Amino acid sequence: MFKTASIILLLSLAAGAWAAPQARIVGGREVDIAKHPYLVSIRYRSTANDSYIHKCAGAIYSARAVITAAQCVVDIQPEEKVMVVAGANTRLGYDGMPYPALKWIHHTSYSEWTVDYDIAVIIIDDTFDFTHTLIKPLPIRESRPANGRLMTVTGWGYQEESGPSTRTLEEVDVPVVGNDECGSLHGAGEITERMICAGYLSGGKDSCHGDTGGPLVYNSELVGLVSWGRGCARPNLPGVYTYVASLKKWVEDTIAANL
């Protein structure tokens, strides 16, 4: 879901990369939400009679704000409702604490073709209960981790490229891949300064469908958001994440303007 953009497909075909970008945990392990109390499940429903369905993940940033990917909110219809579920281990279960979303704002420069500026803020209608051990905010890391450093990504996405989704929370550690190297693998011009890449060149471990918008974390700080990739855990195709520090001012300005 999400991460597919036709222009990137055309560019990748021209470059000889025959795998289309996919909405991007493969090769991971089950984990308890207590280890990642900033993680939330973002759920939608189209009508009052529908059940809420998990679509994306996100990270709690402040008492009323969640950071996620722009592609998670850009196509929300007026009649749809959005719920942020914090402290949940399961993707569609009844555990966790639901918080209705009041507003969702994506970056105006976000492009579904290039998947650049892939960031959004969700403002909840209440405030997160930070006295609860399973709900905590996550600060933004100001600098890029060095190439090769292991970062952790969590989510409820596919366990392999063709599915199925996991019902329980999983995490996987993936190393930073430099933007120059990542660009040479994905194609010229594909990787911008607002992106950061992570993954093993041998493949086997990655974020996947359903993890979109979820946090990429290093030393308990937010580095990236699951954004795009070609398939899941394929060799020589590391996952591409929104580099959040490059857009921190937009995040803070957007929160201030919408509270």
Short mmCIF file of C-alpha atoms in Angstrom, two decimals:
data_model
loop_
_atom_site.label_atom_id
_atom_site.label_comp_id
_atom_site.label_asym_id
_atom_site.label_seq_id
_atom_site.Cartn_x
_atom_site.Cartn_y
_atom_site.Cartn_z
CA MET A 1 0.00 0.00 0.00
CA PHE A 2 0.96 3.65 -0.48
CA LYS A 3 4.63 3.73 -1.72
CA THR A 4 3.78 3.13 -5.39
CA ALA A 5 4.42 5.99 -7.80
CA SER A 6 4.11 5.47 -11.54
CA ILE A 7 6.79 7.96 -12.53
CA ILE A 8 9.34 6.20 -10.30
CA LEU A 9 8.37 2.94 -11.94
CA LEU A 10 9.04 4.42 -15.36
CA LEU A 11 12.35 5.85 -14.23
CA SER A 12 13.37 2.59 -12.63
CA LEU A 13 12.50 0.65 -15.75
CA ALA A 14 14.57 3.05 -17.79
CA ALA A 15 17.43 2.56 -15.37
CA GLY A 16 17.12 -1.21 -15.55
CA ALA A 17 15.66 -1.67 -12.06
CA TRP A 18 12.65 -3.87 -12.78
CA ALA A 19 11.15 -3.77 -9.28
CA ALA A 20 8.44 -1.16 -8.74
CA PRO A 21 8.47 0.96 -5.58
CA GLN A 22 6.25 -0.58 -2.90
CA ALA A 23 4.65 0.77 0.26
CA ARG A 24 7.11 -0.54 2.61
CA ILE A 25 8.85 -5.99 8.76
CA VAL A 26 10.74 -8.60 6.96
CA GLY A 27 13.33 -10.70 8.79
CA GLY A 28 12.42 -9.10 12.12
CA ARG A 29 11.34 -10.29 15.53
CA GLU A 30 8.26 -9.86 17.68
CA VAL A 31 8.59 -7.14 20.27
CA ASP A 32 6.44 -5.59 23.00
CA ILE A 33 5.17 -2.04 22.57
CA ALA A 34 6.77 -1.20 25.95
CA LYS A 35 10.10 -1.07 24.09
CA HIS A 36 8.72 1.44 21.59
CA PRO A 37 6.18 3.55 23.51
CA TYR A 38 6.26 6.29 20.88
CA LEU A 39 4.86 4.06 18.13
CA VAL A 40 1.23 4.43 17.07
CA SER A 41 -1.11 2.67 14.68
CA ILE A 42 -2.98 5.07 12.39
CA ARG A 43 -6.41 3.68 11.52
CA TYR A 44 -9.14 4.84 9.14
CA ARG A 45 -12.80 4.19 8.54
CA SER A 46 -14.85 5.47 5.61
CA THR A 47 -18.31 5.48 7.22
CA ALA A 48 -19.77 5.30 10.71
CA ASN A 49 -20.68 1.64 10.11
CA ASP A 50 -17.18 0.58 9.14
CA SER A 51 -14.51 -0.75 11.48
CA TYR A 52 -11.27 1.13 11.86
CA ILE A 53 -8.52 -0.46 9.75
CA HIS A 54 -4.78 -0.06 10.24
CA LYS A 55 -3.20 1.79 7.34
CA CYS A 56 0.05 3.30 8.59
CA ALA A 57 2.30 3.77 11.58
CA GLY A 58 3.59 6.96 13.12
CA ALA A 59 5.60 8.38 16.01
CA ILE A 60 4.36 10.48 18.92
CA TYR A 61 6.27 13.75 18.91
CA SER A 62 4.47 15.91 21.46
CA ALA A 63 1.40 15.96 23.68
CA ARG A 64 -0.98 16.32 20.72
CA ALA A 65 1.12 15.62 17.63
CA VAL A 66 2.12 12.52 15.68
CA ILE A 67 4.64 12.50 12.83
CA THR A 68 3.95 10.18 9.90
CA ALA A 69 4.38 10.03 6.13
CA ALA A 70 2.51 12.41 3.83
CA GLN A 71 1.31 9.47 1.73
CA CYS A 72 -0.64 8.25 4.77
CA VAL A 73 -2.95 11.28 4.85
CA VAL A 74 -2.83 12.97 1.45
CA ASP A 75 -5.80 11.04 0.06
CA ILE A 76 -8.06 11.04 3.11
CA GLN A 77 -11.61 11.83 2.03
CA PRO A 78 -13.82 14.29 3.95
CA GLU A 79 -16.18 11.55 5.12
CA GLU A 80 -13.38 9.40 6.51
CA LYS A 81 -12.42 9.30 10.16
CA VAL A 82 -8.89 8.85 11.48
CA MET A 83 -7.94 7.27 14.82
CA VAL A 84 -4.48 7.17 16.39
CA VAL A 85 -4.01 4.11 18.63
CA ALA A 86 -1.13 4.31 21.12
CA GLY A 87 0.28 1.58 23.34
CA ALA A 88 -0.98 -1.25 21.11
CA ASN A 89 0.78 -4.54 20.42
CA THR A 90 -1.72 -5.74 17.83
CA ARG A 91 -2.57 -4.22 14.49
CA LEU A 92 -6.34 -4.59 14.62
CA GLY A 93 -7.00 -5.64 18.20
CA TYR A 94 -8.67 -3.82 21.04
CA ASP A 95 -5.54 -3.22 23.09
CA GLY A 96 -4.06 0.23 23.14
CA MET A 97 -5.54 3.67 23.75
CA PRO A 98 -7.49 5.33 20.91
CA TYR A 99 -7.20 9.05 20.23
CA PRO A 100 -9.43 10.60 17.54
CA ALA A 101 -7.53 12.73 15.06
CA LEU A 102 -8.61 16.35 14.74
CA LYS A 103 -6.40 17.50 11.85
CA TRP A 104 -3.86 16.01 9.46
CA ILE A 105 -1.48 18.19 7.49
CA HIS A 106 0.98 16.97 4.86
CA HIS A 107 3.91 18.92 3.45
CA THR A 108 2.74 21.03 0.54
CA SER A 109 5.81 20.04 -1.48
CA TYR A 110 5.09 16.33 -1.16
CA SER A 111 5.11 14.61 -4.53
CA GLU A 112 3.55 11.22 -5.15
CA TRP A 113 5.85 10.90 -8.18
CA THR A 114 9.19 11.47 -6.47
CA VAL A 115 7.99 10.67 -2.92
CA ASP A 116 10.02 13.68 -1.76
CA TYR A 117 8.94 15.70 1.30
CA ASP A 118 7.10 12.61 2.52
CA ILE A 119 6.06 13.90 5.92
CA ALA A 120 2.84 14.82 7.71
CA VAL A 121 1.61 15.82 11.15
CA ILE A 122 -1.54 14.49 12.79
CA ILE A 123 -3.07 16.58 15.58
CA ILE A 124 -5.19 14.58 18.00
CA ASP A 125 -8.34 15.90 19.62
CA ASP A 126 -7.08 15.31 23.17
CA THR A 127 -3.64 14.97 24.74
CA PHE A 128 -1.58 11.81 25.06
CA ASP A 129 -1.38 10.38 28.56
CA PHE A 130 2.37 10.45 29.16
CA THR A 131 1.86 9.12 32.69
CA HIS A 132 1.18 5.77 31.03
CA THR A 133 4.29 3.66 30.60
CA LEU A 134 3.29 2.65 27.06
CA ILE A 135 2.98 6.20 25.71
CA LYS A 136 6.01 8.45 25.36
CA PRO A 137 7.15 11.09 22.84
CA LEU A 138 10.17 10.61 20.58
CA PRO A 139 12.60 13.49 19.93
CA ILE A 140 14.05 14.17 16.48
CA ARG A 141 17.74 13.40 16.05
CA GLU A 142 19.57 16.46 14.73
CA SER A 143 22.31 14.66 12.79
CA ARG A 144 22.56 11.67 10.46
CA PRO A 145 23.92 8.47 12.00
CA ALA A 146 27.16 7.37 10.33
CA ASN A 147 27.00 4.92 7.46
CA GLY A 148 26.73 1.35 8.73
CA ARG A 149 25.21 2.28 12.09
CA LEU A 150 22.27 0.05 12.99
CA MET A 151 18.89 1.70 13.35
CA THR A 152 15.61 0.11 14.39
CA VAL A 153 12.31 0.22 12.53
CA THR A 154 9.06 -1.13 13.98
CA GLY A 155 5.61 -1.84 12.61
CA TRP A 156 2.78 -4.21 11.78
CA GLY A 157 3.52 -4.60 8.10
CA TYR A 158 4.08 -7.60 5.83
CA GLN A 159 6.51 -10.26 6.99
CA GLU A 160 7.47 -10.88 3.39
CA GLU A 161 6.93 -8.98 0.18
CA SER A 162 3.80 -10.87 -0.85
CA GLY A 163 2.26 -10.81 2.64
CA PRO A 164 0.62 -11.49 4.98
CA SER A 165 0.72 -8.69 7.52
CA THR A 166 1.72 -9.57 11.04
CA ARG A 167 -0.96 -9.13 13.70
CA THR A 168 1.62 -8.38 16.38
CA LEU A 169 4.30 -5.73 16.57
CA GLU A 170 7.72 -6.51 15.10
CA GLU A 171 11.07 -4.75 14.90
CA VAL A 172 14.15 -5.10 12.73
CA ASP A 173 17.60 -3.51 12.79
CA VAL A 174 18.97 -2.14 9.52
CA PRO A 175 22.25 -0.31 8.80
CA VAL A 176 22.51 3.16 7.30
CA VAL A 177 23.43 3.21 3.62
CA GLY A 178 24.97 6.45 2.38
CA ASN A 179 22.86 8.54 0.04
CA ASP A 180 25.42 8.41 -2.76
CA GLU A 181 25.57 4.62 -2.67
CA CYS A 182 21.82 4.37 -2.28
CA GLY A 183 21.33 6.68 -5.25
CA SER A 184 23.56 4.54 -7.40
CA LEU A 185 21.45 1.50 -6.50
CA HIS A 186 18.01 3.07 -6.94
CA GLY A 187 18.88 5.33 -9.85
CA ALA A 188 20.24 8.81 -10.53
CA GLY A 189 18.20 11.56 -8.93
CA GLU A 190 16.03 9.20 -6.88
CA ILE A 191 17.53 10.00 -3.46
CA THR A 192 17.27 13.58 -2.18
CA GLU A 193 18.68 15.30 0.90
CA ARG A 194 15.29 14.78 2.55
CA MET A 195 15.76 11.01 2.42
CA ILE A 196 17.94 8.50 4.26
CA CYS A 197 18.51 4.88 3.26
CA ALA A 198 18.85 1.80 5.45
CA GLY A 199 19.13 -1.90 4.71
CA TYR A 200 21.45 -4.80 4.03
CA LEU A 201 22.81 -5.03 0.51
CA SER A 202 22.42 -8.79 0.86
CA GLY A 203 18.70 -8.27 1.50
CA GLY A 204 16.62 -10.27 3.95
CA LYS A 205 15.68 -7.54 6.45
CA ASP A 206 13.52 -4.51 5.77
CA SER A 207 10.32 -2.64 6.47
CA CYS A 208 7.42 -3.57 4.19
CA HIS A 209 3.77 -2.92 3.28
CA GLY A 210 1.81 -1.59 6.27
CA ASP A 211 4.89 -0.12 7.95
CA THR A 212 4.62 3.16 6.02
CA GLY A 213 5.03 6.26 8.18
CA GLY A 214 6.62 4.27 11.01
CA PRO A 215 9.70 5.52 12.84
CA LEU A 216 13.31 4.67 12.06
CA VAL A 217 15.10 5.13 15.37
CA TYR A 218 18.72 5.49 16.51
CA ASN A 219 19.71 5.92 20.18
CA SER A 220 16.10 6.63 21.16
CA GLU A 221 15.77 9.46 18.65
CA LEU A 222 13.69 9.73 15.49
CA VAL A 223 15.78 9.62 12.34
CA GLY A 224 13.40 8.61 9.59
CA LEU A 225 9.93 7.54 8.51
CA VAL A 226 9.20 4.48 6.38
CA SER A 227 8.64 5.99 2.94
CA TRP A 228 9.40 3.93 -0.17
CA GLY A 229 11.40 1.16 -1.75
CA ARG A 230 11.30 -1.44 -4.49
CA GLY A 231 9.82 -4.59 -3.08
CA CYS A 232 10.81 -5.61 0.43
CA ALA A 233 14.19 -6.87 1.62
CA ARG A 234 15.53 -7.33 -1.91
CA PRO A 235 19.33 -7.42 -2.40
CA ASN A 236 20.95 -4.12 -3.40
CA LEU A 237 17.72 -2.18 -2.86
CA PRO A 238 17.82 -0.64 0.64
CA GLY A 239 14.67 0.93 2.02
CA VAL A 240 14.26 4.68 1.67
CA TYR A 241 13.05 6.76 4.58
CA THR A 242 12.07 10.39 5.05
CA TYR A 243 14.98 12.11 6.80
CA VAL A 244 13.05 13.92 9.52
CA ALA A 245 15.78 16.31 10.75
CA SER A 246 15.80 17.98 7.34
CA LEU A 247 12.12 18.85 7.84
CA LYS A 248 12.12 19.57 11.59
CA LYS A 249 11.35 23.28 11.19
CA TRP A 250 8.31 22.43 9.05
CA VAL A 251 7.14 19.96 11.72
CA GLU A 252 7.44 22.47 14.52
CA ASP A 253 5.92 25.34 12.53
CA THR A 254 3.01 23.13 11.47
CA ILE A 255 2.30 21.99 15.03
CA ALA A 256 2.43 25.57 16.33
CA ALA A 257 0.04 26.76 13.61
CA ASN A 258 -2.54 24.05 14.21
CA LEU A 259 -2.85 23.81 17.98
#
